[in-house]
PDB file of C-alpha atoms in Angstrom:
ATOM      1  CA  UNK A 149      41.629  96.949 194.359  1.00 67.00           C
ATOM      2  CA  UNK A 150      43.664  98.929 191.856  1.00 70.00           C
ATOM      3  CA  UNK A 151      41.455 100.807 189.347  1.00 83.00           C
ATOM      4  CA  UNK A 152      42.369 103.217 186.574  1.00 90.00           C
ATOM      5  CA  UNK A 153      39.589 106.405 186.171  1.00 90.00           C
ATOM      6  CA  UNK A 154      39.386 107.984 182.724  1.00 93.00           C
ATOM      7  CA  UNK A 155      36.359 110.602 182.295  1.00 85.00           C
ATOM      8  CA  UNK A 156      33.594 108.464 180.635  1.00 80.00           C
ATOM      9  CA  UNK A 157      32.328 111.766 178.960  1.00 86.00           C
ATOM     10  CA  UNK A 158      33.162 112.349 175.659  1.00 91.00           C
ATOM     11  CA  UNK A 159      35.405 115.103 175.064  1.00 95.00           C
ATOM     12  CA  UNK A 160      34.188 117.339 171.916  1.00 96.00           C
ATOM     13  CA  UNK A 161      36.557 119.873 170.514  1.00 96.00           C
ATOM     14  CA  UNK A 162      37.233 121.943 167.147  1.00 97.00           C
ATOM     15  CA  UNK A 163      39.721 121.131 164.906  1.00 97.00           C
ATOM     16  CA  UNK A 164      43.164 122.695 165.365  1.00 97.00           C
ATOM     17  CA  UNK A 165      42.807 122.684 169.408  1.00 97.00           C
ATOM     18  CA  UNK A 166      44.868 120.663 171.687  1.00 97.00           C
ATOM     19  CA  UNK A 167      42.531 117.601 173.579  1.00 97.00           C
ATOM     20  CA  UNK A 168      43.807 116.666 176.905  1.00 97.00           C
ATOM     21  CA  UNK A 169      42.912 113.460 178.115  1.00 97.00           C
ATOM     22  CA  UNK A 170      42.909 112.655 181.820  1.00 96.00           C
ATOM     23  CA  UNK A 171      43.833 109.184 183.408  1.00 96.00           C
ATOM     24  CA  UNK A 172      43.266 109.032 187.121  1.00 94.00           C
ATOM     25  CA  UNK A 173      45.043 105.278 189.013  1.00 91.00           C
ATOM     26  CA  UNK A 174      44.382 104.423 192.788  1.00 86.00           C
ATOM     27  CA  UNK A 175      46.225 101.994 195.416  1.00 76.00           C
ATOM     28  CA  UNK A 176      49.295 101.019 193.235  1.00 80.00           C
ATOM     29  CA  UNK A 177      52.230 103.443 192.106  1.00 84.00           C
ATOM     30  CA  UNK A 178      52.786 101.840 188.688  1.00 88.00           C
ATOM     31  CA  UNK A 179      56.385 101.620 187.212  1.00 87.00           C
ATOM     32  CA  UNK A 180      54.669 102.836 184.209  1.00 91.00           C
ATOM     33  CA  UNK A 181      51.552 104.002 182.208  1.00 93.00           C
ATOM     34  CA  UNK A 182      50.750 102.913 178.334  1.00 95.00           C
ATOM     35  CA  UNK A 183      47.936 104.936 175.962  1.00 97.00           C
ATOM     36  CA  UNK A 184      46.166 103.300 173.122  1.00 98.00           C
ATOM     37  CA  UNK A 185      43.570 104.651 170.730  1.00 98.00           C
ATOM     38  CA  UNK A 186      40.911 102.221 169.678  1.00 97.00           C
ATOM     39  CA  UNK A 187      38.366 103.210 166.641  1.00 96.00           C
ATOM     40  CA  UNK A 188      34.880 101.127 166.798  1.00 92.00           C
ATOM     41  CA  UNK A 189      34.858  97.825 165.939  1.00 88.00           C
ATOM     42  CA  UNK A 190      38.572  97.705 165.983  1.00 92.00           C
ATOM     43  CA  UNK A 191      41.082  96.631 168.966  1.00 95.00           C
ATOM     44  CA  UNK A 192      43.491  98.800 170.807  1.00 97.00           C
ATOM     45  CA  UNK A 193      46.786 100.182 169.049  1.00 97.00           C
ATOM     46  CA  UNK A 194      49.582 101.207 171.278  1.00 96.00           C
ATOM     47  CA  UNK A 195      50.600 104.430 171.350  1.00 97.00           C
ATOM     48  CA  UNK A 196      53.148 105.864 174.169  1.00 95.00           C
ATOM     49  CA  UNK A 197      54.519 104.544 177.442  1.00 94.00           C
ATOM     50  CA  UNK A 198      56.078 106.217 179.736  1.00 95.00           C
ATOM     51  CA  UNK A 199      57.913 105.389 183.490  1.00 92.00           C
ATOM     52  CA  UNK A 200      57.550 106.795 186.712  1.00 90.00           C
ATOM     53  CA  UNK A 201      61.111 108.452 186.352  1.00 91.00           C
ATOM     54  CA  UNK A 202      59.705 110.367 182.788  1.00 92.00           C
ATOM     55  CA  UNK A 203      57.764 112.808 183.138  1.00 88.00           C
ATOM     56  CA  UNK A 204      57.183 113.945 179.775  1.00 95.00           C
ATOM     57  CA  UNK A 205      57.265 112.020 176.853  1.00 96.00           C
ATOM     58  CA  UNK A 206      56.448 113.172 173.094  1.00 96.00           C
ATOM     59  CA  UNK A 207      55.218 111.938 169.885  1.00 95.00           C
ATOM     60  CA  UNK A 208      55.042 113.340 167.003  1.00 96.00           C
ATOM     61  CA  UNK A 209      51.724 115.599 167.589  1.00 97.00           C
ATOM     62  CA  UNK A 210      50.808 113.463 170.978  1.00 97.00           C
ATOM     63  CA  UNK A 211      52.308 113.987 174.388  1.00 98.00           C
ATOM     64  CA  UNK A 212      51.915 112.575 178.113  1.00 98.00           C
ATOM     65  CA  UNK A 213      53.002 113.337 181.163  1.00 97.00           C
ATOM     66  CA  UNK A 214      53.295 111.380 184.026  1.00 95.00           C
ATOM     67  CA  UNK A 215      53.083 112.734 187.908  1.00 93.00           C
ATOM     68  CA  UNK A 216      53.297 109.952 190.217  1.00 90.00           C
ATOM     69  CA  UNK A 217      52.213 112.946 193.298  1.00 91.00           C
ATOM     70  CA  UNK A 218      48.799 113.387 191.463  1.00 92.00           C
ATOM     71  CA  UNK A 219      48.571 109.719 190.706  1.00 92.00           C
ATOM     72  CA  UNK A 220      47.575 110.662 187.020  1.00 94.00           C
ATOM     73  CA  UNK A 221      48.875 110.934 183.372  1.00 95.00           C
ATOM     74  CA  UNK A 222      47.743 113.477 180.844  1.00 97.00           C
ATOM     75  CA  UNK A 223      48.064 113.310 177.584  1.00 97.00           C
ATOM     76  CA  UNK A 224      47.627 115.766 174.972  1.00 98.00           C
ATOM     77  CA  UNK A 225      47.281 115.818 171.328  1.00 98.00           C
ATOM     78  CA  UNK A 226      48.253 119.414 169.645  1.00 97.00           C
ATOM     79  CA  UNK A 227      46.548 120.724 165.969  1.00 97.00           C
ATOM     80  CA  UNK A 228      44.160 117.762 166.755  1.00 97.00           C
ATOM     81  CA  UNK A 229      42.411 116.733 163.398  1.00 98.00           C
ATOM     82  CA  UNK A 230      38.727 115.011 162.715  1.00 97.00           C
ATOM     83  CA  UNK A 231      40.924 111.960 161.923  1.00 98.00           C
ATOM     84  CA  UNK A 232      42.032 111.439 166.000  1.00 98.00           C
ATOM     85  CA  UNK A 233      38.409 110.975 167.092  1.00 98.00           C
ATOM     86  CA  UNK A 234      38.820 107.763 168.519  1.00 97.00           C
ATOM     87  CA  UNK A 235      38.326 106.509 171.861  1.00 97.00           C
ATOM     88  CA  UNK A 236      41.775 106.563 173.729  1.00 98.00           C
ATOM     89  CA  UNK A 237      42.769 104.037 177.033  1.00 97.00           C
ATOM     90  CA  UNK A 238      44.631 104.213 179.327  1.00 96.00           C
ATOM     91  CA  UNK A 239      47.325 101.254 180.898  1.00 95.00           C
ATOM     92  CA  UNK A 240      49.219  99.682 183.456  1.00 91.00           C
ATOM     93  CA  UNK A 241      50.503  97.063 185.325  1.00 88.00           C
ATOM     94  CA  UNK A 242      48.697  95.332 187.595  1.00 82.00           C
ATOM     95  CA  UNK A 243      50.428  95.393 191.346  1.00 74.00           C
ATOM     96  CA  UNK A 244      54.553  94.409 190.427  1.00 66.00           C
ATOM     97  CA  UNK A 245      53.105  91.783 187.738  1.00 70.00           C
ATOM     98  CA  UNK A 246      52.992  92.171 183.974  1.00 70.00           C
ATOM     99  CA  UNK A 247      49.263  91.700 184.038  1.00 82.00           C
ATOM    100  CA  UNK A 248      47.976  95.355 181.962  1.00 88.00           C
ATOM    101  CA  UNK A 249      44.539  96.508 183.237  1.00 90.00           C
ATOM    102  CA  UNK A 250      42.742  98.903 181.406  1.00 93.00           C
ATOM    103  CA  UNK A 251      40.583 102.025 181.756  1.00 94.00           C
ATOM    104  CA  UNK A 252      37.082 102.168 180.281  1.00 93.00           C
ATOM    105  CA  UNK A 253      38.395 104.644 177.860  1.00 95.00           C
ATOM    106  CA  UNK A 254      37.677 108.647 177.007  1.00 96.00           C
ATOM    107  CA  UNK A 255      36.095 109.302 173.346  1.00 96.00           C
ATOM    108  CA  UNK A 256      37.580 112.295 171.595  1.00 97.00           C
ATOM    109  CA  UNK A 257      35.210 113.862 168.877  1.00 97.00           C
ATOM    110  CA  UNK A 258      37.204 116.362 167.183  1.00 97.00           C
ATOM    111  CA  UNK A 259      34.773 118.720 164.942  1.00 96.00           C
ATOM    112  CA  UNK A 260      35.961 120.061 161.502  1.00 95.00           C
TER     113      UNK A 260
ATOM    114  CA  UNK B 297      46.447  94.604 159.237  1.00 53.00           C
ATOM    115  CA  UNK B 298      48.243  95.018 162.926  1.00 59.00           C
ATOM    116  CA  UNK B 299      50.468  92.062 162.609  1.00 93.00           C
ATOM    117  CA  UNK B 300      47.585  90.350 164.872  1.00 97.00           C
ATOM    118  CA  UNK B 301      45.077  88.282 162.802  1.00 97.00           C
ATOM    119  CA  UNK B 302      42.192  86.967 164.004  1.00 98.00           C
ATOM    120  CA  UNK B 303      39.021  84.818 163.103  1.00 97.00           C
ATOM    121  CA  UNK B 304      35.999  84.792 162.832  1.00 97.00           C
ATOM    122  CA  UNK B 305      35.328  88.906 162.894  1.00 96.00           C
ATOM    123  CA  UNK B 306      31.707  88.126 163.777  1.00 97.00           C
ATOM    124  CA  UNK B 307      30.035  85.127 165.379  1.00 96.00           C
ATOM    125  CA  UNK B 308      26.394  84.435 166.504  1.00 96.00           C
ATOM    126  CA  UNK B 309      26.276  81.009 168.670  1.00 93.00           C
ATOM    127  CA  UNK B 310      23.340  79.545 170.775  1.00 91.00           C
ATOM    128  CA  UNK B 311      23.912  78.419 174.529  1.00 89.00           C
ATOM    129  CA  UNK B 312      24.437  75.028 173.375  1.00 88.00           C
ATOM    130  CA  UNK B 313      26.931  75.125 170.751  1.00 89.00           C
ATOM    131  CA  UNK B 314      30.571  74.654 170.669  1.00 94.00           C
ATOM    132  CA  UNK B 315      32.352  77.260 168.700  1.00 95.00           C
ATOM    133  CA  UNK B 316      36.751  78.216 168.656  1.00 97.00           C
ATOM    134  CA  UNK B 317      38.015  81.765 168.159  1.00 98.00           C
ATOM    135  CA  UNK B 318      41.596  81.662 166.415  1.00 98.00           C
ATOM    136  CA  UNK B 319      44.262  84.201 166.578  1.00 98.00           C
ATOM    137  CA  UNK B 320      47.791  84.298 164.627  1.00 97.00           C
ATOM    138  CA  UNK B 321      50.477  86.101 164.832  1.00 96.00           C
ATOM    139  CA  UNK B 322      54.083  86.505 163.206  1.00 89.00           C
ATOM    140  CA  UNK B 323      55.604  89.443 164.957  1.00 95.00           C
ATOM    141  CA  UNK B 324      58.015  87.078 167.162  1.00 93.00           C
ATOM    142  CA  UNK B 325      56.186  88.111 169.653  1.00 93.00           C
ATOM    143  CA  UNK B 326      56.825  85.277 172.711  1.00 91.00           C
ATOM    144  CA  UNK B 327      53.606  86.288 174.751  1.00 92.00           C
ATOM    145  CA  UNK B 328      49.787  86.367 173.979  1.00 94.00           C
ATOM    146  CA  UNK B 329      46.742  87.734 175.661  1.00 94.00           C
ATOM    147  CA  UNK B 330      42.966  86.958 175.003  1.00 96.00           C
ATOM    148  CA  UNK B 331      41.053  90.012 176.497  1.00 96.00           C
ATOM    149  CA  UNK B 332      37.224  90.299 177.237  1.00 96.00           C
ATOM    150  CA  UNK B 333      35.448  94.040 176.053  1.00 96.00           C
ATOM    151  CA  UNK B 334      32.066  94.188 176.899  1.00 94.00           C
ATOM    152  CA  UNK B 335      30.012  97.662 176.117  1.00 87.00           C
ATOM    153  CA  UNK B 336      31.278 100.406 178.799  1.00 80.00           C
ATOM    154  CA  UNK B 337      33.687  98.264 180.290  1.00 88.00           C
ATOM    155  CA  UNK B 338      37.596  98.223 181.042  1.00 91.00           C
ATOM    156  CA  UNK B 339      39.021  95.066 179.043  1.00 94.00           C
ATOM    157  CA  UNK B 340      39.367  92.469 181.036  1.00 93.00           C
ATOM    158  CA  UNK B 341      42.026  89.663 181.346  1.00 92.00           C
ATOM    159  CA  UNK B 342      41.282  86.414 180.412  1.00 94.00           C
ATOM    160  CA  UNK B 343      44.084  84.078 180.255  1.00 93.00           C
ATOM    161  CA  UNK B 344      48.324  84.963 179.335  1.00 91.00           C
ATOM    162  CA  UNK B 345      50.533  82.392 177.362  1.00 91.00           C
ATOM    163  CA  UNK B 346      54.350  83.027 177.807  1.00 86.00           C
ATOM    164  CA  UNK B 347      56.372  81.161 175.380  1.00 81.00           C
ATOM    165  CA  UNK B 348      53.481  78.699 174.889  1.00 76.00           C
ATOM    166  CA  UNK B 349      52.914  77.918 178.893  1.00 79.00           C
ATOM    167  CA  UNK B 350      49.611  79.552 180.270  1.00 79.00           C
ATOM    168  CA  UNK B 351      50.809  81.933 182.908  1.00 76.00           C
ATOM    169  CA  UNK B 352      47.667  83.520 183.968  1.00 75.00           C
ATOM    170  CA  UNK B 353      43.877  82.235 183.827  1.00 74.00           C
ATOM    171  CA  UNK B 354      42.065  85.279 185.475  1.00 72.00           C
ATOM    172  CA  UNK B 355      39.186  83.344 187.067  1.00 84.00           C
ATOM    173  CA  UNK B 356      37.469  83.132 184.182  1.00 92.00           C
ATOM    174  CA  UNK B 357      34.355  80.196 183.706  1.00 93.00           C
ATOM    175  CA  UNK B 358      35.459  77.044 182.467  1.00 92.00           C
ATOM    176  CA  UNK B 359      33.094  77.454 179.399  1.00 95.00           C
ATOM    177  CA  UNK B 360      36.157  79.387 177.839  1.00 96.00           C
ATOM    178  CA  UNK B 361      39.148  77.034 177.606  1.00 94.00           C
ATOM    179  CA  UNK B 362      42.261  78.284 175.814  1.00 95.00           C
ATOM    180  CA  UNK B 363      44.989  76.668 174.165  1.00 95.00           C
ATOM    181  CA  UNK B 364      48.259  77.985 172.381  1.00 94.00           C
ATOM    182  CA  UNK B 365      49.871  75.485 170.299  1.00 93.00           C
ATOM    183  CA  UNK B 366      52.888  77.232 169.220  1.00 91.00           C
ATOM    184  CA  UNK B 367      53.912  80.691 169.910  1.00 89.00           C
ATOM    185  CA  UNK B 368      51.724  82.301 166.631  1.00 94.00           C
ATOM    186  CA  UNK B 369      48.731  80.193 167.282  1.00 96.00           C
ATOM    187  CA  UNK B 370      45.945  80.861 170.093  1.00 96.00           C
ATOM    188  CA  UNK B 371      42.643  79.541 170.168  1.00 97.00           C
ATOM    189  CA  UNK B 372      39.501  80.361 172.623  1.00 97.00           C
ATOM    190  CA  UNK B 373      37.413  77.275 172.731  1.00 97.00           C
ATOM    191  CA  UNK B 374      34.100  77.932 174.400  1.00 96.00           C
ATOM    192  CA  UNK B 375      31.377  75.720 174.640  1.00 94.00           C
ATOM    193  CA  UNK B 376      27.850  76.193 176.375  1.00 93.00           C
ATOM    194  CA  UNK B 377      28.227  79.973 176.907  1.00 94.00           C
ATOM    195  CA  UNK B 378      25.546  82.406 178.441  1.00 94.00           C
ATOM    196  CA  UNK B 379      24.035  85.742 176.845  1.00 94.00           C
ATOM    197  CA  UNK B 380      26.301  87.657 179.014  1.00 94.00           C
ATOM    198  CA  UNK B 381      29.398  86.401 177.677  1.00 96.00           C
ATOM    199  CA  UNK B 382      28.366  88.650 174.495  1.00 96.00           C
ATOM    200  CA  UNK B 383      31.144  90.683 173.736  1.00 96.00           C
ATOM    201  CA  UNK B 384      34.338  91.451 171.916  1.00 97.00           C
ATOM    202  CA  UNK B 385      37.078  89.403 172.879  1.00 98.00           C
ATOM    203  CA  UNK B 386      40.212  90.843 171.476  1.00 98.00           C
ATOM    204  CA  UNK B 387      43.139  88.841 171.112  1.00 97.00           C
ATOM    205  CA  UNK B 388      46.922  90.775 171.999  1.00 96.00           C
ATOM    206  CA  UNK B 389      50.829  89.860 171.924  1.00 95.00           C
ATOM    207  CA  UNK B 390      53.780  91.404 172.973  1.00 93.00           C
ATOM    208  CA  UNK B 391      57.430  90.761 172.803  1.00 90.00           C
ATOM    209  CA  UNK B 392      57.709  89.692 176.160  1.00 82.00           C
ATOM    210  CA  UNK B 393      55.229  89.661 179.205  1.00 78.00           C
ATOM    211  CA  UNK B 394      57.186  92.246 181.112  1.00 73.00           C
ATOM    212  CA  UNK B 395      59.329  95.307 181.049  1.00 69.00           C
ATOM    213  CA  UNK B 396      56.707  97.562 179.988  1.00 77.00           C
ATOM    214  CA  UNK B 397      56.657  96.175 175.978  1.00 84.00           C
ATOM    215  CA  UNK B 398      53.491  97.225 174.021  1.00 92.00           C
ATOM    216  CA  UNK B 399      50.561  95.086 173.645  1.00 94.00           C
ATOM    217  CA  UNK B 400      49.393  94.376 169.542  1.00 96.00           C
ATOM    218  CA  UNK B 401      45.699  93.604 169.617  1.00 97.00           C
ATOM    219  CA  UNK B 402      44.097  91.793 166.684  1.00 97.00           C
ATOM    220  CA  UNK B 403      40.479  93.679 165.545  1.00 96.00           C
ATOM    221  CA  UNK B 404      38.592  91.026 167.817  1.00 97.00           C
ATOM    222  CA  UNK B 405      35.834  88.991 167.176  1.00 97.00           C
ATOM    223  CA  UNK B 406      32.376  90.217 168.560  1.00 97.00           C
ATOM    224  CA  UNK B 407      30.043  87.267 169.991  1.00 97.00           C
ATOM    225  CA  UNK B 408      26.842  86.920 170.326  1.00 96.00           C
ATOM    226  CA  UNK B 409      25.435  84.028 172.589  1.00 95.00           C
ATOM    227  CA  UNK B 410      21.403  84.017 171.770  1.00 93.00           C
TER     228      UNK B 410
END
């Protein structure tokens, strides 16, 4: 079955460093990948998508990659503040359909 | 707000009761999602309504029975639920269900079956 790996540790960094996110997918090439950020008690907002053919795109301070080789998406967020400490999920479609499934999610503690 | 409103934000329910969770949105959006987060979990898929038609009803219990009756309008009706179906279940809607469009979740309602 297809399932989407994002490290369940929480990644702790310093203020003004760049946080790099990893999102590992198995047995399905999607057609493309979507990021959200999700603060407690809140749901999911929608960040970035990007396709198989992209395999950069950028954001104001945020960007993700995309290498369909590696199976996995990156994504980056530069001069990271204490207000991006969130959890952040990763996307995409299940088999051809529209159906998204999710991945449990890496939370980003950024320290002041 | 997200554009995605829904109600209640917090609702306690023994195994007996009937209870609805609402969600409304005005974004135009023609598709709607009702997701299940439970702690350390992926969210899982529930049911999808495309332009009010149910497209999808991911295996889920019959205890959760949805309805959508217009395109801004979906409702969760559950009725004699188990302790396990504690969670947050997080309502979402999207322009369209394919082509890669952006899911807007509501801020969910977190259950608790005692």
């Amino acid at each position: 079955s297809q399932k989407i790996e994002q490290n369940s540790e929480a990644l702790n960094i310093q203020e003004g460093k760049t946080a790099t996110l990893t999102c590992n997918y198995t047995n399905y090439s999607p057609a493309y990948l979507q990021w959200y950020r999700q603060d407690p008690g809140r749901g999911p907002v929608f960040l970035l998508l990007i396709r198989e053919n992209e395999k950069e795109k950028r954001k104001e301070r945020l960007k993700v990659t995309f290498d369909t080789t590696l199976k996995q998406s990156l994504f980056h967020i530069t001069a990271s503040q204490p207000a991006d400490s969130a959890t952040y999920l990763c996307a995409h479609p299940m088999d051809s359909s529209y159906k998204l499934i999710f991945g449990s999610g890496t939370r980003l503690l950024v320290r002041p | 707000e997200t554009g995605v409103t829904q109600t209640p934000r917090h609702l306690v329910m023994g195994m007996t009761n009937k209870k609805s969770l609402k969600c409304e949105q005005h974004l135009g959006h023609n598709a709607m999602y009702w997701y299940k987060q439970s702690a350390k979990k992926p969210l899982e898929l529930m049911f999808v309504y495309s332009l009010e038609e149910r497209v999808e009803n991911n295996s889920v219990p019959s205890r959760f029975s949805p309805e959508c009756p217009n395109s801004s309008h979906l409702f969760l009706h559950l009725h004699t639920l188990q302790p396990e179906d504690s969670a947050l279940y997080l309502c979402a809607s999207s322009q369209d269900t394919g082509a890669g469009y952006g899911y807007t979740f509501g801020s969910g309602t977190r259950l608790t079956v005692v």
